Amino acid sequence: MSKVIPLARGAKVVVMTGAGISAESGIRTFRDGNGLWEEHRVEDVASPEGWERDPALVWRFYSDRRAQALTVQPNPAHRALAALEAHLGDDLYLATQNVDPLHEAAGSKRVVHVHGELMKSRCEDESCTTGPFDDTNLYFGELPRCRCGARVRPHIVWFGEVPFEMHAVKRRVQACDWFVTVGSSGVVYPAAGLVREVTYRQSMGEAVRSVYVGLEAPANADAFNEVVIGKAGEVLPGLFAPV
Ligand code: NAD
């Protein structure tokens, strides 16, 4: 029998999604590419050093990712989480490591993108008050500039940079009844460390539970109470059962 999470009225759920949830929509994970992201070395297109070396290449890369993301559709896993939000409201806290807009496309209204968003850019000068800019349909073949003159960069958290909203995410994990991670290899920190908050709370006698859903056991599998092996699009639609 497949895993079912019984949700009593008022149950608080935190879900953290990773690249695996978008795989069935046709967006490749890192692991599919043997450490390459769509044929590029991650350090060339997803690090501050790569940006300094060749910003126009970085912009062409993210412009291509944007264009691709606009051609794909959310899958049943994204839709199951949108339906869960419609049921739980604020008691569902949905955070994603993904930069694609598929949760929103499925109807989720409150999505926290801890690694940024593909469809946005921002001025590189942190003292500039414009932006982030929504440039869903823009393709930057060259390096765009802000009206203040500084370079405009993708609104993406690159390796070595600090993820967004992690304090808020952590606080929600510290107060939830269920922590569910979907399709994340468990090697990218600090997101991969969130499940340890649950382990700590359990050691203090709290009744919180953690579940992982994905194609294979993640690197941090030992920290989860349950690991459900399967495709996100097949497991998630039947995972949550309001009681
Ligand atoms: P990852 O590529 O390291 O791991 C993906 C995980 O998903 C793997 O463990 C794999 O077994 C699992 N998986 C693959 N297909 C699945 C399916 N159909 N159902 C369930 N699980 C499946 O990804 P990560 O751990 O999320 O971290 C890599 C980083 O790369 C993330 O921070 C993210 O920002 C970035 N990234 C994002 C996207 C995107 O926005 N869609 C795509 C690639 C990489």
Short mmCIF file of C-alpha atoms and ligand atoms in Angstrom, two decimals:
data_model
loop_
_atom_site.label_atom_id
_atom_site.label_comp_id
_atom_site.label_asym_id
_atom_site.label_seq_id
_atom_site.Cartn_x
_atom_site.Cartn_y
_atom_site.Cartn_z
CA MET A 1 0.00 0.00 0.00
CA SER A 2 1.29 3.47 -0.75
CA LYS A 3 2.07 6.02 1.95
CA VAL A 4 -0.80 8.19 3.18
CA ILE A 5 -0.36 11.15 5.56
CA PRO A 6 -3.52 11.63 7.65
CA LEU A 7 -4.13 15.34 8.13
CA ALA A 8 -6.26 16.27 11.12
CA ARG A 9 -7.94 19.70 11.14
CA GLY A 10 -5.34 22.35 11.93
CA ALA A 11 -2.38 20.13 10.99
CA LYS A 12 0.60 22.18 9.92
CA VAL A 13 2.56 20.92 6.93
CA VAL A 14 5.85 22.14 5.49
CA VAL A 15 6.78 20.86 2.02
CA MET A 16 10.21 21.47 0.47
CA THR A 17 10.47 20.55 -3.20
CA GLY A 18 13.57 19.99 -5.32
CA ALA A 19 14.39 19.52 -8.98
CA GLY A 20 12.81 16.03 -8.97
CA ILE A 21 9.26 17.39 -8.75
CA SER A 22 9.69 19.13 -12.09
CA ALA A 23 11.39 16.20 -13.83
CA GLU A 24 8.10 14.69 -15.05
CA SER A 25 7.25 18.08 -16.58
CA GLY A 26 10.37 17.82 -18.72
CA ILE A 27 12.81 20.04 -16.77
CA ARG A 28 15.96 18.07 -16.15
CA THR A 29 17.51 17.73 -12.68
CA PHE A 30 21.26 18.19 -12.14
CA ARG A 31 21.71 14.49 -11.68
CA ASP A 32 20.28 13.71 -15.08
CA GLY A 33 23.22 15.60 -16.58
CA ASN A 34 26.05 14.02 -14.55
CA GLY A 35 26.70 17.28 -12.76
CA LEU A 36 26.15 19.32 -15.91
CA TRP A 37 23.15 21.64 -16.10
CA GLU A 38 21.81 21.43 -19.67
CA GLU A 39 25.34 20.71 -21.00
CA HIS A 40 27.00 23.48 -18.99
CA ARG A 41 29.35 23.13 -16.06
CA VAL A 42 27.50 24.31 -12.95
CA GLU A 43 30.43 26.55 -11.95
CA ASP A 44 30.20 28.35 -15.31
CA VAL A 45 26.50 29.22 -15.10
CA ALA A 46 25.57 29.01 -11.42
CA SER A 47 28.38 30.66 -9.47
CA PRO A 48 29.51 34.27 -8.83
CA GLU A 49 32.86 33.33 -10.45
CA GLY A 50 31.15 32.17 -13.67
CA TRP A 51 29.16 35.42 -13.74
CA GLU A 52 32.35 37.48 -13.40
CA ARG A 53 34.06 35.45 -16.16
CA ASP A 54 31.32 35.66 -18.77
CA PRO A 55 28.07 37.44 -17.81
CA ALA A 56 26.69 37.34 -21.37
CA LEU A 57 27.02 33.53 -21.43
CA VAL A 58 25.27 33.34 -18.05
CA TRP A 59 22.41 35.48 -19.38
CA ARG A 60 22.06 33.39 -22.52
CA PHE A 61 21.92 30.28 -20.33
CA TYR A 62 19.16 31.63 -18.07
CA SER A 63 17.30 33.12 -21.02
CA ASP A 64 17.28 29.63 -22.59
CA ARG A 65 16.08 28.10 -19.31
CA ARG A 66 13.29 30.70 -19.18
CA ALA A 67 12.21 30.02 -22.72
CA GLN A 68 12.19 26.28 -21.99
CA ALA A 69 10.25 26.70 -18.74
CA LEU A 70 7.50 28.51 -20.65
CA THR A 71 6.98 25.45 -22.87
CA VAL A 72 6.37 22.95 -20.06
CA GLN A 73 3.35 22.26 -17.88
CA PRO A 74 2.93 21.47 -14.19
CA ASN A 75 2.45 17.76 -13.46
CA PRO A 76 0.15 15.96 -10.99
CA ALA A 77 2.65 16.52 -8.14
CA HIS A 78 2.54 20.31 -8.54
CA ARG A 79 -1.24 20.14 -8.82
CA ALA A 80 -1.55 17.98 -5.68
CA LEU A 81 0.31 20.64 -3.69
CA ALA A 82 -1.89 23.41 -5.10
CA ALA A 83 -4.94 21.38 -4.05
CA LEU A 84 -3.42 20.89 -0.60
CA GLU A 85 -2.99 24.66 -0.26
CA ALA A 86 -6.61 25.18 -1.24
CA HIS A 87 -7.52 22.80 1.60
CA LEU A 88 -5.06 23.87 4.32
CA GLY A 89 -4.57 27.55 3.48
CA ASP A 90 -1.81 29.06 5.61
CA ASP A 91 -1.27 25.76 7.40
CA LEU A 92 0.62 24.60 4.31
CA TYR A 93 4.02 26.22 3.88
CA LEU A 94 5.43 25.41 0.45
CA ALA A 95 9.10 26.13 -0.14
CA THR A 96 10.99 25.11 -3.24
CA GLN A 97 14.61 24.90 -4.31
CA ASN A 98 13.39 25.15 -7.88
CA VAL A 99 13.68 28.30 -9.90
CA ASP A 100 10.98 27.29 -12.39
CA PRO A 101 7.42 28.69 -12.06
CA LEU A 102 5.57 25.34 -12.15
CA HIS A 103 4.12 25.51 -8.62
CA GLU A 104 2.53 28.87 -9.47
CA ALA A 105 1.40 27.53 -12.85
CA ALA A 106 -0.39 24.71 -11.00
CA GLY A 107 -2.24 27.25 -8.85
CA SER A 108 -0.12 27.52 -5.68
CA LYS A 109 -0.40 31.07 -4.36
CA ARG A 110 2.19 31.14 -1.58
CA VAL A 111 5.46 29.68 -2.82
CA VAL A 112 8.78 30.51 -1.20
CA HIS A 113 11.61 30.21 -3.73
CA VAL A 114 14.71 29.76 -1.57
CA HIS A 115 17.01 29.58 -4.61
CA GLY A 116 15.40 32.43 -6.53
CA GLU A 117 13.21 32.61 -9.62
CA LEU A 118 14.00 32.07 -13.26
CA MET A 119 11.51 34.66 -14.45
CA LYS A 120 13.03 37.49 -12.42
CA SER A 121 16.20 39.54 -12.49
CA ARG A 122 17.60 42.22 -10.24
CA CYS A 123 20.06 45.08 -10.18
CA GLU A 124 23.46 43.91 -9.02
CA ASP A 125 23.92 47.05 -6.94
CA GLU A 126 22.31 46.15 -3.62
CA SER A 127 21.80 49.82 -2.77
CA CYS A 128 19.64 50.31 -5.90
CA THR A 129 15.96 50.35 -4.98
CA THR A 130 14.49 49.16 -8.30
CA GLY A 131 13.40 45.57 -8.90
CA PRO A 132 13.45 42.62 -8.73
CA PHE A 133 12.17 42.83 -12.29
CA ASP A 134 9.67 40.37 -13.75
CA ASP A 135 10.94 39.55 -17.23
CA THR A 136 9.12 36.34 -18.02
CA ASN A 137 9.11 36.86 -21.77
CA LEU A 138 12.47 38.58 -22.16
CA TYR A 139 15.52 36.93 -23.74
CA PHE A 140 18.83 38.57 -22.87
CA GLY A 141 21.46 37.65 -25.46
CA GLU A 142 23.70 40.40 -24.11
CA LEU A 143 24.26 41.79 -20.65
CA PRO A 144 21.31 43.98 -19.56
CA ARG A 145 21.90 47.12 -17.46
CA CYS A 146 19.74 48.75 -14.81
CA ARG A 147 18.78 52.39 -15.30
CA CYS A 148 21.26 53.18 -12.50
CA GLY A 149 24.01 51.82 -14.77
CA ALA A 150 24.84 48.66 -12.79
CA ARG A 151 24.59 45.20 -14.33
CA VAL A 152 21.32 43.29 -14.10
CA ARG A 153 21.74 39.71 -12.92
CA PRO A 154 19.44 36.69 -12.77
CA HIS A 155 17.39 36.56 -9.53
CA ILE A 156 18.95 33.19 -8.78
CA VAL A 157 20.89 32.01 -5.74
CA TRP A 158 24.15 30.67 -7.09
CA PHE A 159 26.45 28.21 -5.38
CA GLY A 160 28.27 30.01 -2.59
CA GLU A 161 25.46 32.56 -2.13
CA VAL A 162 22.99 32.74 0.75
CA PRO A 163 19.54 31.26 0.02
CA PHE A 164 16.47 33.45 0.53
CA GLU A 165 14.07 33.16 3.46
CA MET A 166 15.85 30.30 5.21
CA HIS A 167 15.15 31.73 8.68
CA ALA A 168 11.44 31.83 7.90
CA VAL A 169 11.51 28.30 6.48
CA LYS A 170 13.34 27.02 9.53
CA ARG A 171 10.81 28.64 11.87
CA ARG A 172 7.98 26.92 10.02
CA VAL A 173 9.77 23.55 10.24
CA GLN A 174 10.21 24.15 13.97
CA ALA A 175 6.43 24.53 14.33
CA CYS A 176 5.03 21.96 11.87
CA ASP A 177 3.40 18.54 12.34
CA TRP A 178 4.65 17.12 9.05
CA PHE A 179 7.80 17.94 7.10
CA VAL A 180 7.79 16.53 3.57
CA THR A 181 10.65 16.78 1.08
CA VAL A 182 10.07 15.90 -2.57
CA GLY A 183 12.68 15.13 -5.26
CA SER A 184 15.81 16.57 -3.71
CA SER A 185 19.12 14.72 -3.65
CA GLY A 186 19.88 15.91 -0.11
CA VAL A 187 23.31 17.30 -0.89
CA VAL A 188 22.51 21.00 -1.36
CA TYR A 189 22.64 22.83 1.99
CA PRO A 190 21.13 24.53 3.94
CA ALA A 191 17.89 23.04 2.53
CA ALA A 192 19.17 19.48 3.03
CA GLY A 193 19.72 20.22 6.73
CA LEU A 194 16.11 21.23 7.49
CA VAL A 195 15.07 17.67 8.30
CA ARG A 196 17.54 17.74 11.22
CA GLU A 197 15.24 20.30 12.89
CA VAL A 198 12.61 17.57 12.92
CA THR A 199 15.06 15.04 14.34
CA TYR A 200 15.94 17.50 17.10
CA ARG A 201 12.29 18.17 17.94
CA GLN A 202 11.63 14.42 18.10
CA SER A 203 14.52 14.03 20.53
CA MET A 204 12.66 16.58 22.71
CA GLY A 205 9.55 14.38 22.65
CA GLU A 206 7.54 16.29 20.03
CA ALA A 207 5.14 14.40 17.73
CA VAL A 208 6.39 15.81 14.41
CA ARG A 209 7.11 13.40 11.48
CA SER A 210 9.22 13.66 8.34
CA VAL A 211 8.71 11.99 4.96
CA TYR A 212 10.85 11.97 1.80
CA VAL A 213 9.35 11.26 -1.63
CA GLY A 214 11.60 10.66 -4.62
CA LEU A 215 12.99 8.23 -7.17
CA GLU A 216 15.83 7.11 -4.91
CA ALA A 217 16.91 7.52 -1.31
CA PRO A 218 18.53 10.96 -0.84
CA ALA A 219 21.96 11.49 0.77
CA ASN A 220 20.24 12.52 4.03
CA ALA A 221 17.77 9.59 4.00
CA ASP A 222 18.78 8.46 7.51
CA ALA A 223 17.24 11.64 8.97
CA PHE A 224 13.72 11.00 7.59
CA ASN A 225 11.13 8.91 9.42
CA GLU A 226 9.96 7.50 6.10
CA VAL A 227 11.37 7.39 2.59
CA VAL A 228 8.79 6.75 -0.13
CA ILE A 229 10.44 5.64 -3.36
CA GLY A 230 8.46 6.66 -6.42
CA LYS A 231 7.77 9.37 -8.95
CA ALA A 232 6.49 12.58 -7.39
CA GLY A 233 3.66 12.74 -9.94
CA GLU A 234 2.46 9.29 -8.92
CA VAL A 235 2.95 9.52 -5.13
CA LEU A 236 1.80 13.05 -4.27
CA PRO A 237 -1.79 12.93 -5.57
CA GLY A 238 -2.58 10.21 -3.00
CA LEU A 239 -0.19 11.26 -0.23
CA PHE A 240 -2.33 13.61 1.87
CA ALA A 241 -5.64 12.46 3.34
CA PRO A 242 -7.65 14.98 5.34
CA VAL A 243 -9.37 13.14 8.26
P1 NAD B 1 19.16 17.26 -7.86
O1 NAD B 1 19.16 17.38 -9.33
O2 NAD B 1 20.44 17.21 -7.14
O3 NAD B 1 18.32 15.97 -7.42
C1 NAD B 1 17.06 15.71 -7.90
C2 NAD B 1 16.46 14.55 -7.14
O4 NAD B 1 15.17 14.30 -7.68
C3 NAD B 1 17.26 13.24 -7.26
O5 NAD B 1 17.46 12.72 -5.98
C4 NAD B 1 16.36 12.34 -8.10
O6 NAD B 1 16.40 10.99 -7.68
C5 NAD B 1 14.99 12.90 -7.83
N1 NAD B 1 14.02 12.69 -8.91
C6 NAD B 1 14.25 12.66 -10.24
N2 NAD B 1 13.09 12.45 -10.91
C7 NAD B 1 12.11 12.38 -9.98
C8 NAD B 1 10.70 12.20 -10.02
N3 NAD B 1 10.04 12.04 -11.18
N4 NAD B 1 10.03 12.19 -8.87
C9 NAD B 1 10.65 12.35 -7.68
N5 NAD B 1 11.99 12.50 -7.57
C10 NAD B 1 12.70 12.54 -8.70
O7 NAD B 1 18.25 18.46 -7.36
P2 NAD B 1 18.17 19.26 -6.02
O8 NAD B 1 18.54 18.40 -4.86
O9 NAD B 1 16.86 19.91 -6.02
O10 NAD B 1 19.31 20.35 -6.06
C11 NAD B 1 19.94 20.87 -7.13
C12 NAD B 1 19.73 22.38 -7.29
O11 NAD B 1 19.55 22.58 -8.67
C13 NAD B 1 18.51 22.96 -6.68
O12 NAD B 1 18.90 23.84 -5.72
C14 NAD B 1 17.81 23.74 -7.75
O13 NAD B 1 17.87 25.12 -7.48
C15 NAD B 1 18.60 23.56 -8.98
N6 NAD B 1 17.82 23.06 -10.12
C16 NAD B 1 16.54 23.52 -10.30
C17 NAD B 1 15.78 23.04 -11.35
C18 NAD B 1 14.38 23.57 -11.52
O14 NAD B 1 14.10 24.71 -11.14
N7 NAD B 1 13.43 22.76 -12.04
C19 NAD B 1 16.30 22.08 -12.22
C20 NAD B 1 17.62 21.64 -12.01
C21 NAD B 1 18.37 22.14 -10.95
#
